[in-house]
Short mmCIF file of C-alpha atoms in Angstrom, two decimals:
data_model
loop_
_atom_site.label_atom_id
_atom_site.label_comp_id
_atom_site.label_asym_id
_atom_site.label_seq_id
_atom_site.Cartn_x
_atom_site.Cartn_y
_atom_site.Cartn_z
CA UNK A 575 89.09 39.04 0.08
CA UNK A 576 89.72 38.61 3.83
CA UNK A 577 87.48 38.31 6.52
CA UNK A 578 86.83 39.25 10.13
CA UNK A 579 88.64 37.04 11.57
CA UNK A 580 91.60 37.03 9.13
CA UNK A 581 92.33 40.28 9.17
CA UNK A 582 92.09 40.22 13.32
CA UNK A 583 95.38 38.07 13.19
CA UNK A 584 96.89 40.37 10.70
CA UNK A 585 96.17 43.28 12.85
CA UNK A 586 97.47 41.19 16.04
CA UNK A 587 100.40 40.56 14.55
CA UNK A 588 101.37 43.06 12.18
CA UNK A 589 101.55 46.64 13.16
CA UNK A 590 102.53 48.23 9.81
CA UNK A 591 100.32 48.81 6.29
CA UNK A 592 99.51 45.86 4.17
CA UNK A 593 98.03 44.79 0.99
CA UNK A 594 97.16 41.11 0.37
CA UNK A 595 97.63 38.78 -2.58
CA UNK A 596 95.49 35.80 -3.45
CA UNK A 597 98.10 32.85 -3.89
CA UNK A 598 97.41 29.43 -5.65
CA UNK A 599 96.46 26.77 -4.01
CA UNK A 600 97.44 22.97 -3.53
CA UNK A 601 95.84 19.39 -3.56
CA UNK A 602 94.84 20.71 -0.08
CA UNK A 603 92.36 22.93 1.59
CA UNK A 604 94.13 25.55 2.72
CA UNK A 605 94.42 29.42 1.72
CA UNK A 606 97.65 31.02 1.10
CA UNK A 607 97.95 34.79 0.73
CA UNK A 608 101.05 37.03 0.64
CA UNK A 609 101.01 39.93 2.81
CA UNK A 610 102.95 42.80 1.95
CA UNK A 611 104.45 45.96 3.53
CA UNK A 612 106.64 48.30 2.84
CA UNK A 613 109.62 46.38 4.69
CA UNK A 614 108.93 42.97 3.73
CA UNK A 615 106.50 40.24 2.54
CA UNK A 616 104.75 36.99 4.46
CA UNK A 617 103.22 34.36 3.51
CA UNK A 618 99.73 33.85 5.54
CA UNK A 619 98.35 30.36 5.51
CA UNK A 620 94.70 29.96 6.65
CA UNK A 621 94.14 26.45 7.63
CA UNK A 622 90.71 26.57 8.80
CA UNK A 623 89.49 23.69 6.40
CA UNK A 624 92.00 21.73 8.42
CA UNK A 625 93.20 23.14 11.85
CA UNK A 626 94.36 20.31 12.60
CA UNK A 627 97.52 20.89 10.70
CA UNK A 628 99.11 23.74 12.15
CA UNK A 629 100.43 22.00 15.60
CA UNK A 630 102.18 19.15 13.30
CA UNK A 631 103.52 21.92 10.81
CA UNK A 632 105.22 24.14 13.77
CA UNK A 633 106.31 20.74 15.56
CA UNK A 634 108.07 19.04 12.66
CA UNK A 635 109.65 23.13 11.63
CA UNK A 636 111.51 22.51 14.95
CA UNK A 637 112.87 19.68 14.68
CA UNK A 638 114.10 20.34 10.46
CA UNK A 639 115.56 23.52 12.36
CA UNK A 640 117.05 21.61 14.99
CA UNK A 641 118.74 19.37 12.76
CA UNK A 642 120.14 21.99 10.23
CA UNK A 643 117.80 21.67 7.33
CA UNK A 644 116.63 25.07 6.26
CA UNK A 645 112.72 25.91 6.47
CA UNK A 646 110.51 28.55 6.34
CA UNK A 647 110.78 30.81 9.72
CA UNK A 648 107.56 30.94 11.87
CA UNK A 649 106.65 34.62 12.53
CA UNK A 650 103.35 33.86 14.35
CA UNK A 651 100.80 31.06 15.01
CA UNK A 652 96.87 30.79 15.95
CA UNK A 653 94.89 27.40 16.01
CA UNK A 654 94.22 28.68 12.44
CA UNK A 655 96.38 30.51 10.72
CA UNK A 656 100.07 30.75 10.47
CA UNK A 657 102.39 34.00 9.24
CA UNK A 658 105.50 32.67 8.09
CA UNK A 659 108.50 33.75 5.89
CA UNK A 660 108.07 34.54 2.11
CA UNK A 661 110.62 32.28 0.63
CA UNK A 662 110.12 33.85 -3.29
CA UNK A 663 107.31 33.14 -5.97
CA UNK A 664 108.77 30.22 -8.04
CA UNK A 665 109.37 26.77 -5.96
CA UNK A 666 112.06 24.40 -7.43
CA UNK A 667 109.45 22.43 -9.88
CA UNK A 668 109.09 25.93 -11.66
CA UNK A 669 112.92 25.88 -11.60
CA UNK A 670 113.55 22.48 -12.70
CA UNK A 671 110.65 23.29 -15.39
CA UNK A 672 112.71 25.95 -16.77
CA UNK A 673 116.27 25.23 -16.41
CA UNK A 674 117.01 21.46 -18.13
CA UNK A 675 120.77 22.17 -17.48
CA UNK A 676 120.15 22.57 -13.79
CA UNK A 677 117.92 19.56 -12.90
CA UNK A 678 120.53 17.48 -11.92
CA UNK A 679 121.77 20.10 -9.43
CA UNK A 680 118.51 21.33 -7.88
CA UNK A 681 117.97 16.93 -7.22
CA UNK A 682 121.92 16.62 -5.91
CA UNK A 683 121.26 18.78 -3.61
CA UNK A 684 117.70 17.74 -2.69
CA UNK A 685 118.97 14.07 -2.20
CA UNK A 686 121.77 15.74 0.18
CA UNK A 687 119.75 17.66 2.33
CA UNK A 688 118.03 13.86 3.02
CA UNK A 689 121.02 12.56 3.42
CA UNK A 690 122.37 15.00 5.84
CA UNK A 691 118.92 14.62 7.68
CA UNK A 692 118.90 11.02 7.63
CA UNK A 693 122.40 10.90 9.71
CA UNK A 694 120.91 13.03 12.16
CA UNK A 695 119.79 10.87 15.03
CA UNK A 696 116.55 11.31 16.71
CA UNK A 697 115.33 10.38 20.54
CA UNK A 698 112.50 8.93 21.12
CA UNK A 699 111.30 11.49 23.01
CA UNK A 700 111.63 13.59 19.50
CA UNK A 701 109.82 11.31 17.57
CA UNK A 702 107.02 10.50 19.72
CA UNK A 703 104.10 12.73 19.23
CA UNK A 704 104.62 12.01 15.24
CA UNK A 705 102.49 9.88 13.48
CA UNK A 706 104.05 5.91 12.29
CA UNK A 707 104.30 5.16 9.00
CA UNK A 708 104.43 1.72 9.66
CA UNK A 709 103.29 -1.24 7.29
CA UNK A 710 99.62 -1.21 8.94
CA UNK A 711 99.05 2.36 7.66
CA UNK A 712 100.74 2.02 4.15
CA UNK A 713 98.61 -1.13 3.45
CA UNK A 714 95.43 1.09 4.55
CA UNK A 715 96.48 3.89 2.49
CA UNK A 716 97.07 1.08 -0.62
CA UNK A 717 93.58 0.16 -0.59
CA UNK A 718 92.26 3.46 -1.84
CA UNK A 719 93.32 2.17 -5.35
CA UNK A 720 90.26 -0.65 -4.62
CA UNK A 721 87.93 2.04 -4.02
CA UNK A 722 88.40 4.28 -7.14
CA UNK A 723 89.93 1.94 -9.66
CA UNK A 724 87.96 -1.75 -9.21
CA UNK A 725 84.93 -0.06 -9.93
CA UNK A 726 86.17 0.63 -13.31
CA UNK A 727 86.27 -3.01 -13.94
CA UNK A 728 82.51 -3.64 -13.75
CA UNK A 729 83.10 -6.75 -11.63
CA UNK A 730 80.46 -8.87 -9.91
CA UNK A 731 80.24 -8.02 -6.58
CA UNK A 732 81.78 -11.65 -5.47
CA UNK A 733 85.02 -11.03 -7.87
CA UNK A 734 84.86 -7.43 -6.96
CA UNK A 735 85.16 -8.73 -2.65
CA UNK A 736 87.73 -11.80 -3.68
CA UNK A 737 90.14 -9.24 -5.77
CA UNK A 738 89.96 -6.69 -2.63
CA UNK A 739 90.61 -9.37 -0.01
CA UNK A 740 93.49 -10.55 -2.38
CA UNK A 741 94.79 -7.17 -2.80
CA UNK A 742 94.82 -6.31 0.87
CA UNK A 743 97.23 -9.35 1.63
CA UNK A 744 99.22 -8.91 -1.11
CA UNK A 745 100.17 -5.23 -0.25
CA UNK A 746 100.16 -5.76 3.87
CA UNK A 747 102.96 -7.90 2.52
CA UNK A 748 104.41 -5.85 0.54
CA UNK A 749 104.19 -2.90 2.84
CA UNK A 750 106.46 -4.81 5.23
CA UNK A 751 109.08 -5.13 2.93
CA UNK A 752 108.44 -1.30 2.26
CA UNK A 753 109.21 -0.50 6.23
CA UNK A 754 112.83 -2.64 5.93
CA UNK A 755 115.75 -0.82 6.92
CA UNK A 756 116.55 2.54 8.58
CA UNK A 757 113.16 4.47 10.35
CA UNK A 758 113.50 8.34 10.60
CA UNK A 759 111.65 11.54 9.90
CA UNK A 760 109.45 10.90 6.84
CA UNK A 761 108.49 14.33 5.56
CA UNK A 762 106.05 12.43 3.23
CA UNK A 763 105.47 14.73 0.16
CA UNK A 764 109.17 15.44 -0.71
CA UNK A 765 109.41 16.77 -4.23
CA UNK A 766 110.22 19.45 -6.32
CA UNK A 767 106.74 21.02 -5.85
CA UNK A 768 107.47 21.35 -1.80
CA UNK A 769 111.09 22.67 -2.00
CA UNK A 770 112.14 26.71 -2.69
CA UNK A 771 115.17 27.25 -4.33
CA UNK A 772 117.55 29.98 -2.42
CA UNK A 773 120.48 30.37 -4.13
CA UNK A 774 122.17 32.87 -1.36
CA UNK A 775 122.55 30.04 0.73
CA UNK A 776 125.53 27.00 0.63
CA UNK A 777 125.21 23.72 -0.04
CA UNK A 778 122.27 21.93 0.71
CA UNK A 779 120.85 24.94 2.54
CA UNK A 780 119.88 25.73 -0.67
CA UNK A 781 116.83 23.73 -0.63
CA UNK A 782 114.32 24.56 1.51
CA UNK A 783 111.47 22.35 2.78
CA UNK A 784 108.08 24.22 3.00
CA UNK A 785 105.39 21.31 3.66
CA UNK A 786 105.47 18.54 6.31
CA UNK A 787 102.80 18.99 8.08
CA UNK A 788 101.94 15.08 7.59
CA UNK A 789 105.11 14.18 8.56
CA UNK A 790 105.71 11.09 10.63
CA UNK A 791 108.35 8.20 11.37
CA UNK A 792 109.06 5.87 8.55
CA UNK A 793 111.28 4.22 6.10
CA UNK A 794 114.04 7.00 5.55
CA UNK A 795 114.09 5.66 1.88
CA UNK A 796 110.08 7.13 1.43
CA UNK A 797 111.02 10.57 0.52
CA UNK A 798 114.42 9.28 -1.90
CA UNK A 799 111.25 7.50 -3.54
CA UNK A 800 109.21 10.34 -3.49
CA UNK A 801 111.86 12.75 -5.09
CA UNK A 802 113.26 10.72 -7.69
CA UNK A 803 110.09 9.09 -8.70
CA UNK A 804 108.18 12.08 -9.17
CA UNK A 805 103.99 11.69 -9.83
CA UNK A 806 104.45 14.89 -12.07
CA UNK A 807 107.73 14.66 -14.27
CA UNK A 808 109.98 11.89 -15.83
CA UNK A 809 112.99 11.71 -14.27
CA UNK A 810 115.42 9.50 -16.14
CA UNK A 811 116.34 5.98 -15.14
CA UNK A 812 119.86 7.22 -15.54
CA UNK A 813 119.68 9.96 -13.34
CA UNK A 814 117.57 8.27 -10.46
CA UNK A 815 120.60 6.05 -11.14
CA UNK A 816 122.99 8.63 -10.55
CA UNK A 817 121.22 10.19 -7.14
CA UNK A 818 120.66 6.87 -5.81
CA UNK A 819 124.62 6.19 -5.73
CA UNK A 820 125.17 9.83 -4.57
CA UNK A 821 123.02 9.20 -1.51
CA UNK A 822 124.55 5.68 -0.69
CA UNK A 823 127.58 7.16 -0.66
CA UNK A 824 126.85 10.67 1.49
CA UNK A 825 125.45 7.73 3.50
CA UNK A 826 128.27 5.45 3.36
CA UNK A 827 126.16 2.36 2.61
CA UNK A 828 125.95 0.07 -0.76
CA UNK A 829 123.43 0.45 -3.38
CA UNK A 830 122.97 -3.25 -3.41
CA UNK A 831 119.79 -5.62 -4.53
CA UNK A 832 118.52 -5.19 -0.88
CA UNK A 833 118.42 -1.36 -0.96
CA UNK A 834 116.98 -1.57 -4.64
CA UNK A 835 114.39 -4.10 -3.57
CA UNK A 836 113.28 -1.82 -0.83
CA UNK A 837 112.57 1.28 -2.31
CA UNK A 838 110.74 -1.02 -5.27
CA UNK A 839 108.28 -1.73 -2.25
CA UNK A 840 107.95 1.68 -1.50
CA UNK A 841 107.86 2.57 -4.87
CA UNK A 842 104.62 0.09 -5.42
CA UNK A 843 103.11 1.57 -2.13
CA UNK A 844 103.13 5.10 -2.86
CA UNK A 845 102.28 4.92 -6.86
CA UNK A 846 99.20 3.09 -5.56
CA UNK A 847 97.96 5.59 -3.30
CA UNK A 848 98.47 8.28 -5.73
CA UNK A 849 97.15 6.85 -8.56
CA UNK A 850 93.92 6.92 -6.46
CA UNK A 851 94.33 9.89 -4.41
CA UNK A 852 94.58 11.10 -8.21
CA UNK A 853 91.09 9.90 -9.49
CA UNK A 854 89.58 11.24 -6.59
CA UNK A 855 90.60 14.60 -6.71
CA UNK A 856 89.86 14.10 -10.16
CA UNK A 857 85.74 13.08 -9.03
CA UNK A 858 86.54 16.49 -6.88
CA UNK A 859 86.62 18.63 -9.76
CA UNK A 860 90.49 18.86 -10.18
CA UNK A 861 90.44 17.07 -13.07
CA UNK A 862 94.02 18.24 -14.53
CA UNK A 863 95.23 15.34 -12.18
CA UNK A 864 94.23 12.24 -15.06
CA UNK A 865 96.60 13.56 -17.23
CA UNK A 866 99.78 12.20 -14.34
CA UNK A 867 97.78 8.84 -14.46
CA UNK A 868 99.79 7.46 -17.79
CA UNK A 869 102.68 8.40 -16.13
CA UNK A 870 101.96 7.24 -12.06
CA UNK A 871 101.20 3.82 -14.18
CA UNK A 872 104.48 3.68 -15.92
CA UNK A 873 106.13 3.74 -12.87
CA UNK A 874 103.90 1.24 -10.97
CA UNK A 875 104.71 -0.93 -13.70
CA UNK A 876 108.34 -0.46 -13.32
CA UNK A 877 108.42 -0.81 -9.45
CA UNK A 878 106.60 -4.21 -9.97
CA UNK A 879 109.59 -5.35 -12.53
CA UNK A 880 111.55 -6.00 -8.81
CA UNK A 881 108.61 -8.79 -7.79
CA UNK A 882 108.04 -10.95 -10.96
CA UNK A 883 107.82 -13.95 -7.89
CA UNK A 884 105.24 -12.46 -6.68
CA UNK A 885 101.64 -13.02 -7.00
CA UNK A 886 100.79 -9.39 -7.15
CA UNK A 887 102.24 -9.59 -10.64
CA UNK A 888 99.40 -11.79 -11.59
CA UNK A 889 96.93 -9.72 -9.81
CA UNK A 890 97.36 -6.51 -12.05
CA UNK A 891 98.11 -8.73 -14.70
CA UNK A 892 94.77 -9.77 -14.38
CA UNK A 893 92.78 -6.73 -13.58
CA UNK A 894 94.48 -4.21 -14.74
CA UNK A 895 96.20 -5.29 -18.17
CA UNK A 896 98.82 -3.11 -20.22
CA UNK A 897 95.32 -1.60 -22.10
CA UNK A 898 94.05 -0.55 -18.98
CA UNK A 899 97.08 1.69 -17.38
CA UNK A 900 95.69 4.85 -18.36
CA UNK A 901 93.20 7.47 -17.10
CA UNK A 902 89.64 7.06 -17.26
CA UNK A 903 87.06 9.61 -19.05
CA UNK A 904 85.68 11.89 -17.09
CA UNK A 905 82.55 10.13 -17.60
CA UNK A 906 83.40 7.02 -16.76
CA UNK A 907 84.85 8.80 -13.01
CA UNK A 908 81.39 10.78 -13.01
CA UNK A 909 79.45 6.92 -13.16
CA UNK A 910 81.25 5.53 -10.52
CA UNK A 911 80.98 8.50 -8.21
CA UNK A 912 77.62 8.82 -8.77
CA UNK A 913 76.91 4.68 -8.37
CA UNK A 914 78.96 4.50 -5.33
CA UNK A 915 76.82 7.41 -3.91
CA UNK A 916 73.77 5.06 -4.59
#
């Protein structure tokens, strides 16, 4: 199960008996295995697939630490593995899976650990070595959705280069509106899936962040989005409803047209990207992804509701009618991939 090199850093850095557990994986490429001794457990990431993670992942732990928002400890660190603390075996989506009459608590307090973080000013000194989510980069990241979903539209390749062009002004637009308002720490994948539960704790310590490693400096509103509008589980309108006036108040600010229109944007950016980040993990072999498509679709829909004056209305409208929201066959992925190859 382990290799030479693996079990090197174990030995480096562990001086008592161990056995090791396979763990599930992620979306990602890297390993996770629990170690175990006698006095306590670890979790062991091995990010050789990407190395290029682990500096991010122990520079963003410091500054979550540094500004009171509980994460896992760091125990030790190589350019490709990390040992860090084993925070239980059941995240907070297994949780919220399980327990109906808790969901509203486990997302309270998620929503107040952001908006404890989001008070928590940052130098510029801090944020520098991080990554900007700015509206260049979401407008990039938006145009994935071209690549793996206008194929499946068996355009000519003139309409296929005039509905990309048109897409990529649309959303640079859009993006801008996206990256209104207050720019801090964007942890980037903030849900349920990324958050243990520990109960022992108080308050908002109770969640606890375990992935950031793409974390930059964005829109502080991206991870509200990303939390309330989950890719994996409907959320009620009434409850998003509910957070969203818990956070403007923790915050002290108004949940007004402004704020709404602004995380819309987001909202539109992010359900873009994932409804192609999606398909291609789907093309990947991870096909248990098309059955969130329905779902990533309903809420692109519903973010759009915000812009009927726009002409990106018209655009989707057009290429991608009410019949069309849903997830391709596998066949119909397997053609494209295979003509796109060609």
């Amino acid at each position: 199960m382990i290799d030479a090199d693996l079990k090197n850093f174990l030995q480096k850095n562990l001086s008592v008996p161990y056995r090791i557990e396979k763990m599930p994986g992620d979306a990602g490429a890297r390993l996770y295995f629990r170690i175990i001794t006698d006095q306590k457990s670890y979790i062991l990431c091995d990010a050789r697939a990407l190395p290029e993670t682990i500096t991010p992942f122990c520079y963003v732990q410091k500054i979550l630490h540094e500004c009171d928002i509980r994460v896992p400890h760091i125990y030790a660190v190589s350019e490709q593995f990390l040992l860090v603390e084993d925070l239980g075996k059941e995240n907070l989506a297994a949780l919220y899976n399980k327990s109906p009459t808790q969901q509203e608590l486990y997302l309270q307090t998620s929503v107040e650990l952001l908006a404890h973080l989001h008070q928590r000013p940052l130098t510029e000194d801090v944020i520098a070595p991080l990554p900007r989510y700015n509206a260049t980069l979401f407008a990039e990241q938006a145009s994935l959705f071209c690549d793996m979903w206008l194929p499946l539209r068996n355009l000519s390749e003139q309409e296929y280069n005039k509905a990309e062009q048109r897409f990529k002004n649309f959303y640079l637009d859009i993006a801008h509106q996206a990256c209104q308002g207050q720019t801090h720490l964007l942890l980037r994948d903030f849900f349920v899936g990324n958050i243990m539960w520990l109960p022992e704790e108080d308050s908002f310590h109770k969640a606890c962040v375990i992935d950031f490693q793409d974390a930059g400096v964005g829109p502080a509103l991206y991870d509200l989005v990303s939390l309330l509008q989950d890719a994996r589980r409907t959320i009620p309108n009434s409850l998003q409803e509910k957070m969203l006036l818990f956070y403007c108040n923790k915050r002290k600010i108004s949940l007004d047209n402004t704020f709404k229109k602004q995380l819309s944007a987001i909202a539109i950016i992010r359900h873009t990207r994932i409804l192609a980040v999606f398909l291609r993990l789907a093309t990947q072999g991870k096909t248990s992804y098309l059955s969130y498509v329905p779902h990533v679709w309903e809420q692109l829909s519903a973010a759009l509701d915000m812009y009927q004056d726009s002409d990106l209305i018209e655009w989707f409208t057009h290429y991608f009618p009410a019949s069309s929201r849903t997830s391709p066959s596998l066949h119909e992925l397997q053609t494209q991939t295979q003509e796109n190859v060609q």
